[in-house]
Tab-separated table of C-alpha atoms in Angstrom:
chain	number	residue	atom	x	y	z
A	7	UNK	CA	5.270	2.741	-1.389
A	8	UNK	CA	3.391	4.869	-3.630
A	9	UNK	CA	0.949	2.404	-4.187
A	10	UNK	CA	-0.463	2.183	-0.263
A	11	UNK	CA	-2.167	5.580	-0.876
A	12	UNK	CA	-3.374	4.888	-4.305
A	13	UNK	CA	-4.965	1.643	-3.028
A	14	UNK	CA	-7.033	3.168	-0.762
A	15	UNK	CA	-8.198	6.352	-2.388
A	16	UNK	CA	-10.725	4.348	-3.956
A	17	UNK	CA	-11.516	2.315	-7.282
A	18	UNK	CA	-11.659	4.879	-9.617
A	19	UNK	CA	-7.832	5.801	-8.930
A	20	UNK	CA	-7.456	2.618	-9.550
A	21	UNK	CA	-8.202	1.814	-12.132
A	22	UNK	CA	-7.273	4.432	-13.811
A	23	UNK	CA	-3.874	4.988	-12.199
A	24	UNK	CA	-2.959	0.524	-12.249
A	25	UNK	CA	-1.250	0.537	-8.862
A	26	UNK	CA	-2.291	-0.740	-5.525
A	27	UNK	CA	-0.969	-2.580	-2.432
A	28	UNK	CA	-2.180	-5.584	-1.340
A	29	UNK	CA	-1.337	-9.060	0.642
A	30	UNK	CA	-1.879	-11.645	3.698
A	31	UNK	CA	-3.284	-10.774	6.730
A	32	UNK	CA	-2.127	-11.280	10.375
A	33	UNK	CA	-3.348	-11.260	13.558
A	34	UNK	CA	-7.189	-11.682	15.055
A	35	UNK	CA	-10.173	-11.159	12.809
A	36	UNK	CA	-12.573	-8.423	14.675
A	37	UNK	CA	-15.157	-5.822	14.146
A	38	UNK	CA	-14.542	-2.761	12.275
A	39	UNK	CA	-15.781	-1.416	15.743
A	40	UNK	CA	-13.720	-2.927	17.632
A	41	UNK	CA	-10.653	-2.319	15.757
A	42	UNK	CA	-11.793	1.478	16.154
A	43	UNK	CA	-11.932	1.008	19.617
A	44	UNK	CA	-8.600	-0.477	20.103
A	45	UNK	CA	-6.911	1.984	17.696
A	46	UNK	CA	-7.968	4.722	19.894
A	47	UNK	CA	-6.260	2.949	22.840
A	48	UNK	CA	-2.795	3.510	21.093
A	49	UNK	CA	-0.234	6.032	23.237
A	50	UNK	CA	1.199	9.440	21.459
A	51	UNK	CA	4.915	8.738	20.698
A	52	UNK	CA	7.302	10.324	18.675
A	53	UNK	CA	10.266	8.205	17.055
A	54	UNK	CA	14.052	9.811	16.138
A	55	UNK	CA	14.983	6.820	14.046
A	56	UNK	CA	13.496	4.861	10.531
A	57	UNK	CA	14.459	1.978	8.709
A	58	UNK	CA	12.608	1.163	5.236
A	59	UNK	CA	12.850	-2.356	3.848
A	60	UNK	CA	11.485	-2.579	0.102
A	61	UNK	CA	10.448	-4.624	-2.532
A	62	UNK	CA	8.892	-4.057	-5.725
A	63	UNK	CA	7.932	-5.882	-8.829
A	64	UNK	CA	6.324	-4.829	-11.806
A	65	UNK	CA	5.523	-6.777	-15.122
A	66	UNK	CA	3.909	-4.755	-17.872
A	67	UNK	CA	2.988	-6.047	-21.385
A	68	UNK	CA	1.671	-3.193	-23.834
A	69	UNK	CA	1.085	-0.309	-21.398
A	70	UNK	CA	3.414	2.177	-22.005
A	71	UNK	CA	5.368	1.285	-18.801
A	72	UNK	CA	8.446	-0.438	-17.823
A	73	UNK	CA	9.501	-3.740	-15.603
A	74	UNK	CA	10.612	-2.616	-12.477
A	75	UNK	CA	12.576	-5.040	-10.061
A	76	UNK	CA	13.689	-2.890	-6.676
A	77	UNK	CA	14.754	-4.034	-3.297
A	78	UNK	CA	16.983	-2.487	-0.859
A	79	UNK	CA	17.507	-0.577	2.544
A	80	UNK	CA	16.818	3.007	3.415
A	81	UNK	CA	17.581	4.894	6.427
A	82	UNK	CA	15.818	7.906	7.775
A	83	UNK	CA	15.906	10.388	11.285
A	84	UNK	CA	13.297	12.401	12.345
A	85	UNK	CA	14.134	16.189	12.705
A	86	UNK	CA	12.635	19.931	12.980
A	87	UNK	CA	8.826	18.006	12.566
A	88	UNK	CA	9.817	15.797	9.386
A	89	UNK	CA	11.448	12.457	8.450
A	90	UNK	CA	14.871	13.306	6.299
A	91	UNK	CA	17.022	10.761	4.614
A	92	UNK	CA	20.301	10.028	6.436
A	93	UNK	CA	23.219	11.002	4.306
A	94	UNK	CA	24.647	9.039	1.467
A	95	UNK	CA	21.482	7.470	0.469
A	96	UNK	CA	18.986	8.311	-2.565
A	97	UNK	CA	15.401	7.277	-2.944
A	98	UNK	CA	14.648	5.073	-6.230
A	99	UNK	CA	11.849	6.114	-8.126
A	100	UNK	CA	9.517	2.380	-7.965
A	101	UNK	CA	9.285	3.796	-4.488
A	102	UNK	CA	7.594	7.388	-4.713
A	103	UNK	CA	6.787	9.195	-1.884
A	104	UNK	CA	8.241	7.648	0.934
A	105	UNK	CA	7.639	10.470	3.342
A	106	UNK	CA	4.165	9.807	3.138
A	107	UNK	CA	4.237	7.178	4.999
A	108	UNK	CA	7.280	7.052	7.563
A	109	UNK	CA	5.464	7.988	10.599
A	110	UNK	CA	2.128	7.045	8.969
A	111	UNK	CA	-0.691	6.611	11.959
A	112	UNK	CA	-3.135	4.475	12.299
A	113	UNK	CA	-5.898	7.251	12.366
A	114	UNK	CA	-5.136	8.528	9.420
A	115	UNK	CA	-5.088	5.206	7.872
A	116	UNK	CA	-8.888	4.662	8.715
A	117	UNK	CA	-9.570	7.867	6.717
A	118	UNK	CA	-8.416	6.212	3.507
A	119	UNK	CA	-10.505	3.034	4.027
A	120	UNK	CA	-12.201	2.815	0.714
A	121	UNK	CA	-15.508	1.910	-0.092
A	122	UNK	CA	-18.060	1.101	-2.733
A	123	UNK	CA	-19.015	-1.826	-4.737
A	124	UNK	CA	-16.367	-4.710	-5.396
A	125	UNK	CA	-14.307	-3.625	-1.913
A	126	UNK	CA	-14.026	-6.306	1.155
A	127	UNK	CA	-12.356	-5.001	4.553
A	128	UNK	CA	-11.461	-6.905	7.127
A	129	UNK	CA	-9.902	-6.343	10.421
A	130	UNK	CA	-7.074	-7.594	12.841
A	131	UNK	CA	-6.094	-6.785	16.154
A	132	UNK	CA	-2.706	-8.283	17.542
A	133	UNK	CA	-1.294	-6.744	16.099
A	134	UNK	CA	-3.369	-4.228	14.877
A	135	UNK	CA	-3.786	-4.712	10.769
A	136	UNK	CA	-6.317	-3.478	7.888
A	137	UNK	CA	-7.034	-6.037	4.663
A	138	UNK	CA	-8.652	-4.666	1.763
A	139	UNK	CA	-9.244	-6.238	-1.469
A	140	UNK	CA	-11.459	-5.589	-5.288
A	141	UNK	CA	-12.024	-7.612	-7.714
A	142	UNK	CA	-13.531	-5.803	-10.553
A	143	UNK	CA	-14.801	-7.587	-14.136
A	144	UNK	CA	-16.397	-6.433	-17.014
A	145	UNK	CA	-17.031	-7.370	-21.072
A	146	UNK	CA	-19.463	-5.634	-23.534
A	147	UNK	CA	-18.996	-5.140	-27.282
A	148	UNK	CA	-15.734	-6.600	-27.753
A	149	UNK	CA	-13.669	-4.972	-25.061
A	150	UNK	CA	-12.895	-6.770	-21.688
A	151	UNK	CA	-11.173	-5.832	-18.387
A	152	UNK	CA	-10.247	-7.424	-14.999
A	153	UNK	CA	-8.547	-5.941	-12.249
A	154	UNK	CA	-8.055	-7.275	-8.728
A	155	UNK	CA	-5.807	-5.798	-5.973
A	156	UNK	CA	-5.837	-6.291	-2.417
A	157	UNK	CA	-3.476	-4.429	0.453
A	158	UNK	CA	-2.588	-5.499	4.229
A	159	UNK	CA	-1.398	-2.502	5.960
A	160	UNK	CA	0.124	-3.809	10.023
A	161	UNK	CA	0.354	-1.177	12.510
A	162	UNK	CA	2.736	-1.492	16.249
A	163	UNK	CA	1.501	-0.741	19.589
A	164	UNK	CA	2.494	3.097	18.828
A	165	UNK	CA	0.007	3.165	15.953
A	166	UNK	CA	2.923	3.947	13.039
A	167	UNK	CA	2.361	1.629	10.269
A	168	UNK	CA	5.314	-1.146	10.143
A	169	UNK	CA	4.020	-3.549	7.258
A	170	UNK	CA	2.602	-2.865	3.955
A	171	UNK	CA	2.299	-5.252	1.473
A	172	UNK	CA	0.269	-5.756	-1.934
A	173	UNK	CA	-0.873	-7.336	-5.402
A	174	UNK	CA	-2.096	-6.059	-8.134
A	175	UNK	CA	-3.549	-7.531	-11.299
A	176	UNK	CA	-4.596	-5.851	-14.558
A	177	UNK	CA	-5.898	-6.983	-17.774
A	178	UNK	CA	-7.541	-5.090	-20.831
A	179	UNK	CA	-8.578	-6.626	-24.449
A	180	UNK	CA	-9.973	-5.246	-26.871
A	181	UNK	CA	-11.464	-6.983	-30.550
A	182	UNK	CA	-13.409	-4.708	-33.029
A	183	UNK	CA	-12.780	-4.821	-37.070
A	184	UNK	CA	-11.014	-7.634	-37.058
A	185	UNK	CA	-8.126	-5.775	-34.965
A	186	UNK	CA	-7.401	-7.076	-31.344
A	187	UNK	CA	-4.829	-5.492	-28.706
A	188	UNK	CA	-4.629	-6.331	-24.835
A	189	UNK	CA	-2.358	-5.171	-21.952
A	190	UNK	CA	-1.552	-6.002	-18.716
A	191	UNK	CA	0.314	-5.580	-15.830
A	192	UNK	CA	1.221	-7.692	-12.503
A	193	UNK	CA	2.256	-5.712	-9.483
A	194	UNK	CA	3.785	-6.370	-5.920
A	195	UNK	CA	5.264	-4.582	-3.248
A	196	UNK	CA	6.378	-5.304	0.346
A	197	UNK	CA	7.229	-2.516	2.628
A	198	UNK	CA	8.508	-3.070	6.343
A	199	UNK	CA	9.503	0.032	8.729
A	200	UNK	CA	11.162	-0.396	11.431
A	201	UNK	CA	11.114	2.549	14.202
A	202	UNK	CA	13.678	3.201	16.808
């Protein structure tokens, strides 16, 4: 879940980082305005109970970092102003921080909108959703890169953010001396919370 945050810092994380969410959109196509102006319509509520559902795959070649292949189930409650894990459970590591984004509102969503060249938004209403994707290219002088990424993040009638999912595509080659060396990596992740 790491990767929702990273996504929409901008393309400079990025890039630099290799991690972002991405996926398929639901829902009605509208105007950034007039997703704002339904978004604002969404009712103050406070939840006592969390369920996580995650997956997450990641294929490296060359990088420097390993396969991952997570799924599972995590349960959470909502106490003294924060979400805490219910007993018995640990977090795996593929899914870093977790608590920022139980309880994740769509306001603060729209604050990490990204933008710059390469980025297209788009947006939904019902249910509420935001789809962003890059595409990024570039060879000179014997090095090449390509990255493209793209992130759907749903939202329920509360405004807490139920669906994330992503891609995320990375090459790099390089040829100079008669030497040549590439990496890559292939990322997705699928995140569904439900509230209670």
């Amino acid at each position: 879940m790491k990767l929702i945050k990273t996504f929409f810092i901008g393309a400079a994380a990025l890039t630099l980082s290799a991690c972002a969410m991405g996926g398929g959109a639901k829902g009605t196509k509208v105007s950034e305005e007039k997703f704002a102006a339904e978004a604002a319509k969404v009712e103050d509520h406070q939840y006592s109970k969390a369920t996580v559902k995650y997956s997450i795959v990641e294929k490296h070649k060359n990088d420097g970092e390993k396969d991952i292949n997570e799924k599972g189930t995590l349960k959470f409650s909502f106490s003294n102003g924060s979400w805490e894990l219910d007993d018995g459970q640990s977090i795996p590591e593929a899914i870093g921080e977790y608590d920022e984004y139980l309880g994740l509102r769509i306001s603060y969503a729209m604050s990490m909108i990204p933008s710059g060249q390469g980025y297209t938004i788009s947006y939904y209403t019902n249910p509420l959703g935001m789809y962003a994707k890059m595409s990024q290219k570039q060879s000179e002088s014997g090095v090449s890169y390509s990255v493209s990424a793209s992130a759907y993040m749903g939202f329920d009638k509360y405004g807490y953010l139920v669906e994330a999912t992503s891609t995320y595509d990375y090459s790099y080659k390089v040829s100079a001396g008669g030497v040549s060396a590439s990496q890559s990596a292939n990322e997705k992740s699928e995140v569904t919370i439900s509230y209670q």
